[in-house]
Coordinates of C-alpha atoms and ligand atoms in Angstrom, one line a residue:
X1 CA 16.9 65.1 -70.2
X2 CA 13.4 64.0 -69.3
X3 CA 11.6 67.1 -68.0
X4 CA 8.7 65.3 -66.2
X5 CA 9.0 64.6 -62.5
X6 CA 8.3 60.8 -62.5
X7 CA 10.4 59.5 -59.6
X8 CA 10.3 60.1 -55.8
X9 CA 13.1 59.3 -53.4
X10 CA 12.1 58.4 -49.8
X11 CA 15.1 58.5 -47.4
X12 CA 14.1 55.9 -44.9
X13 CA 17.4 54.6 -43.4
X14 CA 17.2 56.4 -40.0
X15 CA 17.1 54.4 -36.8
X16 CA 14.1 56.1 -35.2
X17 CA 15.7 56.5 -31.8
X18 CA 13.0 59.1 -30.8
X19 CA 10.5 56.3 -30.8
X20 CA 12.3 53.7 -28.8
X21 CA 11.3 51.1 -27.6
X22 CA 8.6 50.9 -30.3
X23 CA 11.3 51.1 -33.0
X24 CA 13.7 48.6 -31.6
X25 CA 12.5 46.0 -34.1
X26 CA 9.9 47.9 -36.2
X27 CA 11.1 50.6 -38.6
X28 CA 9.8 54.0 -37.6
X29 CA 8.3 54.4 -41.0
X30 CA 6.0 51.4 -40.2
X31 CA 4.6 52.9 -37.1
X32 CA 0.8 53.3 -37.6
X33 CA -0.9 56.7 -37.8
X34 CA -4.4 55.5 -36.9
X35 CA -4.2 52.3 -39.0
X36 CA -1.8 53.0 -41.8
X37 CA 2.0 53.0 -41.7
X38 CA 3.5 56.5 -41.8
X39 CA 5.4 55.7 -45.0
X40 CA 2.2 54.8 -46.9
X41 CA 0.8 58.4 -46.4
X42 CA 3.9 59.6 -48.3
X43 CA 3.7 57.0 -51.0
X44 CA 0.0 57.7 -51.6
X45 CA 0.8 61.5 -51.8
X46 CA 3.5 60.7 -54.4
X47 CA 1.2 58.6 -56.5
X48 CA -1.6 61.1 -56.3
X49 CA 1.0 63.7 -57.5
X50 CA 1.8 61.7 -60.7
X51 CA 4.9 59.9 -59.5
X52 CA 5.4 56.5 -61.2
X53 CA 8.5 55.2 -59.6
X54 CA 9.2 55.2 -55.9
X55 CA 12.8 54.8 -54.6
X56 CA 13.3 53.8 -51.0
X57 CA 16.7 54.5 -49.5
X58 CA 16.7 52.0 -46.6
X59 CA 19.2 50.4 -44.2
X60 CA 19.5 47.5 -41.9
X61 CA 16.3 46.3 -40.2
X62 CA 13.9 47.8 -42.7
X63 CA 12.6 44.7 -44.4
X64 CA 9.1 45.2 -42.9
X65 CA 8.8 48.1 -45.3
X66 CA 9.6 46.0 -48.3
X67 CA 7.2 43.3 -47.2
X68 CA 4.5 45.9 -46.7
X69 CA 4.5 47.0 -50.3
X70 CA 4.9 43.4 -51.6
X71 CA 2.2 40.8 -52.2
X72 CA 1.3 38.8 -49.0
X73 CA 0.1 35.5 -50.3
X74 CA -0.9 34.1 -46.9
X75 CA -2.9 37.1 -45.9
X76 CA -4.6 37.4 -49.3
X77 CA -5.5 33.7 -49.3
X78 CA -7.0 34.0 -45.8
X79 CA -9.0 37.1 -46.7
X80 CA -10.3 35.5 -49.8
X81 CA -11.3 32.3 -48.0
X82 CA -13.1 34.4 -45.4
X83 CA -14.9 36.5 -48.1
X84 CA -13.4 39.7 -46.7
X85 CA -13.3 41.3 -50.1
X86 CA -12.8 44.9 -48.9
X87 CA -9.7 44.0 -47.0
X88 CA -8.4 41.8 -49.8
X89 CA -8.8 44.7 -52.2
X90 CA -6.9 47.0 -49.9
X91 CA -4.1 44.5 -49.4
X92 CA -3.8 44.0 -53.2
X93 CA -3.9 47.8 -53.8
X94 CA -0.9 48.3 -51.5
X95 CA 1.2 45.8 -53.3
X96 CA 0.4 47.1 -56.7
X97 CA 0.6 50.8 -55.8
X98 CA 3.7 51.8 -57.7
X99 CA 6.9 50.6 -59.1
X100 CA 9.3 50.5 -56.1
X101 CA 13.0 50.1 -56.0
X102 CA 15.3 49.9 -53.0
X103 CA 18.8 51.0 -52.4
X104 CA 20.7 50.7 -49.2
X105 CA 22.5 53.6 -47.4
X106 CA 25.2 51.6 -45.7
X107 CA 26.3 54.2 -43.2
X108 CA 24.2 57.1 -41.6
X109 CA 26.2 59.9 -43.2
X110 CA 23.3 62.3 -43.5
X111 CA 20.2 63.2 -45.5
X112 CA 22.3 64.6 -48.4
X113 CA 24.2 61.3 -48.6
X114 CA 20.9 59.3 -48.4
X115 CA 19.6 61.2 -51.5
X116 CA 22.9 60.7 -53.3
X117 CA 22.5 56.9 -52.8
X118 CA 19.5 57.1 -55.2
X119 CA 21.5 58.8 -58.0
X120 CA 21.8 55.7 -60.3
X121 CA 18.1 54.9 -59.9
X122 CA 17.0 58.5 -60.6
X123 CA 19.5 59.2 -63.5
X124 CA 19.5 62.4 -65.4
X125 CA 16.0 63.7 -64.7
X126 CA 14.2 66.0 -62.2
X127 CA 12.9 64.1 -59.2
X128 CA 11.1 64.5 -55.9
X129 CA 12.3 63.8 -52.4
X130 CA 9.7 63.0 -49.7
X131 CA 10.8 62.8 -46.0
X132 CA 8.2 60.3 -44.7
X133 CA 8.3 61.8 -41.2
X134 CA 6.6 64.9 -42.5
X135 CA 3.0 63.9 -43.1
X136 CA 1.0 66.5 -44.9
X137 CA -2.7 66.7 -45.0
X138 CA -3.8 68.7 -48.0
X139 CA -6.7 68.9 -50.4
X140 CA -4.3 69.0 -53.4
X141 CA -1.4 66.8 -52.5
X142 CA 1.6 68.9 -51.4
X143 CA 3.9 67.3 -53.9
X144 CA 1.5 68.0 -56.8
X145 CA 1.4 71.7 -55.8
X146 CA 5.2 71.7 -55.9
X147 CA 5.4 69.9 -59.3
X148 CA 3.1 72.5 -60.7
X149 CA 5.4 75.3 -59.6
X150 CA 8.4 73.3 -60.9
X151 CA 6.7 73.0 -64.3
X152 CA 5.8 76.7 -64.4
X153 CA 9.1 78.1 -63.1
X154 CA 11.7 75.5 -64.2
X155 CA 13.8 75.6 -61.0
X156 CA 14.0 73.3 -58.0
X157 CA 11.2 73.8 -55.4
X158 CA 11.4 73.3 -51.6
X159 CA 8.3 73.1 -49.4
X160 CA 8.4 75.8 -46.7
X161 CA 6.5 76.7 -43.6
X162 CA 6.8 79.7 -41.3
X163 CA 8.3 78.8 -38.0
X164 CA 8.5 81.5 -35.3
X165 CA 11.1 81.6 -32.5
X166 CA 13.9 79.3 -31.5
X167 CA 12.1 76.2 -33.0
X168 CA 13.6 77.3 -36.4
X169 CA 16.9 75.8 -35.3
X170 CA 15.6 72.3 -36.0
X171 CA 15.2 73.1 -39.8
X172 CA 16.9 74.1 -42.9
X173 CA 16.2 77.8 -43.3
X174 CA 15.9 79.9 -46.4
X175 CA 17.2 83.4 -47.2
X176 CA 15.5 85.4 -49.9
X177 CA 12.3 87.3 -50.6
X178 CA 8.7 86.7 -51.4
X179 CA 7.9 86.5 -55.1
X180 CA 6.1 89.7 -56.3
X181 CA 3.7 87.7 -58.5
X182 CA 2.9 84.6 -56.4
X183 CA 3.1 85.2 -52.6
X184 CA 3.4 81.5 -52.0
X185 CA 6.7 81.5 -53.8
X186 CA 9.9 82.5 -52.1
X187 CA 12.9 83.4 -54.3
X188 CA 15.9 81.9 -52.6
X189 CA 19.2 83.6 -52.3
X190 CA 20.7 81.3 -49.7
X191 CA 19.9 78.6 -47.1
X192 CA 21.4 77.2 -43.9
X193 CA 20.9 74.0 -42.1
X194 CA 19.9 74.1 -38.5
X195 CA 21.1 77.7 -37.8
X196 CA 21.2 79.1 -34.3
X197 CA 18.1 81.2 -33.7
X198 CA 20.1 84.4 -33.8
X199 CA 21.7 83.4 -37.1
X200 CA 18.5 82.3 -38.9
X201 CA 18.2 84.3 -42.1
X202 CA 14.3 84.2 -42.1
X203 CA 11.4 82.3 -40.5
X204 CA 11.0 80.2 -43.7
X205 CA 11.7 76.6 -42.7
X206 CA 12.2 73.8 -45.2
X207 CA 9.7 71.0 -44.8
X208 CA 10.3 67.5 -46.1
X209 CA 9.2 67.8 -49.7
X210 CA 11.6 68.7 -52.5
X211 CA 11.5 68.8 -56.3
X212 CA 15.1 68.9 -57.5
X213 CA 17.1 68.9 -60.7
X214 CA 19.6 66.1 -61.2
X215 CA 22.6 68.5 -61.0
X216 CA 22.2 68.3 -57.3
X217 CA 23.7 64.8 -57.3
X218 CA 27.0 66.0 -58.7
X219 CA 27.0 68.8 -56.1
X220 CA 26.2 66.4 -53.3
X221 CA 29.2 64.3 -54.3
X222 CA 31.3 67.3 -53.4
X223 CA 29.4 68.3 -50.3
X224 CA 31.4 68.0 -47.0
X225 CA 29.8 67.2 -43.7
X226 CA 28.0 70.2 -42.3
X227 CA 25.5 70.7 -39.4
X228 CA 25.7 67.9 -36.8
X229 CA 28.6 66.4 -38.8
X230 CA 26.4 65.1 -41.5
X231 CA 26.3 65.5 -45.3
X232 CA 23.3 67.8 -45.5
X233 CA 20.8 68.0 -48.4
X234 CA 20.4 71.7 -47.7
X235 CA 24.2 72.3 -48.3
X236 CA 23.9 70.4 -51.7
X237 CA 20.9 72.6 -52.7
X238 CA 22.8 75.7 -51.5
X239 CA 25.5 74.8 -54.1
X240 CA 22.8 74.3 -56.7
X241 CA 21.6 77.8 -56.0
X242 CA 24.9 79.2 -57.4
X243 CA 24.0 77.7 -60.8
X244 CA 20.2 77.5 -61.0
X245 CA 17.1 79.0 -59.6
X246 CA 15.7 77.5 -56.4
X247 CA 12.3 78.4 -55.0
X248 CA 10.6 78.0 -51.6
X249 CA 7.0 77.2 -51.7
X250 CA 4.4 77.7 -49.0
X251 CA 2.2 74.8 -49.6
X252 CA -1.6 74.7 -48.9
X253 CA -2.2 72.1 -46.2
X254 CA -1.1 71.1 -42.7
X255 CA 2.1 69.4 -41.9
X256 CA 2.6 67.0 -39.0
X257 CA 6.0 66.0 -37.7
X258 CA 5.3 62.3 -37.2
X259 CA 9.0 61.8 -36.4
X260 CA 8.3 63.4 -33.0
X261 CA 6.1 62.0 -30.3
X262 CA 4.0 65.2 -29.9
X263 CA 3.6 65.6 -33.6
X264 CA 2.6 62.0 -34.0
X265 CA -0.1 62.4 -31.3
X266 CA -1.4 65.6 -33.0
X267 CA -1.6 63.7 -36.3
X268 CA -3.3 60.8 -34.7
X269 CA -6.0 62.9 -33.1
X270 CA -6.6 65.0 -36.3
X271 CA -6.6 62.1 -38.7
X272 CA -8.8 60.0 -36.4
X273 CA -11.3 62.9 -36.1
X274 CA -11.5 63.1 -39.9
X275 CA -12.3 59.4 -40.4
X276 CA -15.9 58.5 -41.3
X277 CA -15.7 55.2 -39.4
X278 CA -14.3 56.2 -36.0
X279 CA -14.4 60.0 -36.2
X280 CA -17.8 60.7 -34.6
X281 CA -17.2 58.2 -31.8
X282 CA -13.7 59.6 -31.1
X283 CA -15.0 63.2 -31.1
X284 CA -17.7 62.2 -28.5
X285 CA -15.0 60.5 -26.4
X286 CA -12.7 63.6 -26.5
X287 CA -15.6 65.9 -25.7
X288 CA -16.5 63.8 -22.6
X289 CA -12.9 63.6 -21.4
X290 CA -12.4 65.5 -18.1
X291 CA -9.0 67.2 -17.8
Ligands
LIG301 C1 15.6 67.5 -42.4 C2 16.3 68.5 -43.2 C3 15.9 69.9 -42.8 C4 14.4 70.1 -42.9 C5 13.7 69.0 -42.1 C6 12.2 69.0 -42.3 O1 16.0 67.6 -41.0 O2 17.7 68.4 -43.0 O3 16.5 70.9 -43.7 O4 14.0 71.4 -42.4 O5 14.2 67.7 -42.4 O6 11.5 68.0 -41.6 P1 15.8 66.5 -39.9 O7 14.3 66.6 -39.5 O8 16.1 65.2 -40.6 O9 16.7 66.8 -38.8

């Protein structure tokens, strides 16, 4: 078995109903955060973390995503003719970013099922999963931090964040204890998808970044529908935990839930403020706003 994490699976088959009407025709992954589609943030994070092969699990109506990472002859020719070399370079960079494969999830049977659709393309090697809705701003890419932990500890690694109060019910939640050596690591003993607040085993919520061993595919094949009637990735990893070590990892960085309107607005404001081109002007505008 290849031990290096070279491939990243991006489940991207969801319908994006939370963003209707914007997502009636446009895939939610293509909604712009400032001026870049949400999915591109995840792809750039994967590449900056050493990933060589991106696997998109898509569905009907997602062809804009495929086009985005493909060469656009017309656009490139126009930019070249107009001498817009910066934009031309950017357009070419997007289409040559990584090796990308696509596989379709024909029915919306859940996140665990979506990941299982990538089994043949991943094969018998450890791999990453990136949920593109979770956009993470970090100095060292979140996935890179996790791959480092995977390489040191040799077990699957799930990104985690502390979530206080009833909001925990929206997440997969870990049971276990903090590692005595590295306080960012959480030694898992169990996990549950979308528990009721009273039943949550901790305040450690799973965030959309995973480094998994390929054994999880076989276990997902046997995983029955769980929370909200779907085949859950959390349940597959819970089965993995009976055979292998699984770690939670409190990453350094800030996560935005771009799959949610409020999260998307927060990300838009913070990412815009950080930009050299529009940041100062935007800051001035916000400061002058009267509430
Ligand atoms: C998914 C996972 C959940 C995880 C969450 C992180 O849930 O099933 O375990 O905590 O992503 O964003 P979803 O947001 O798709 O309901």
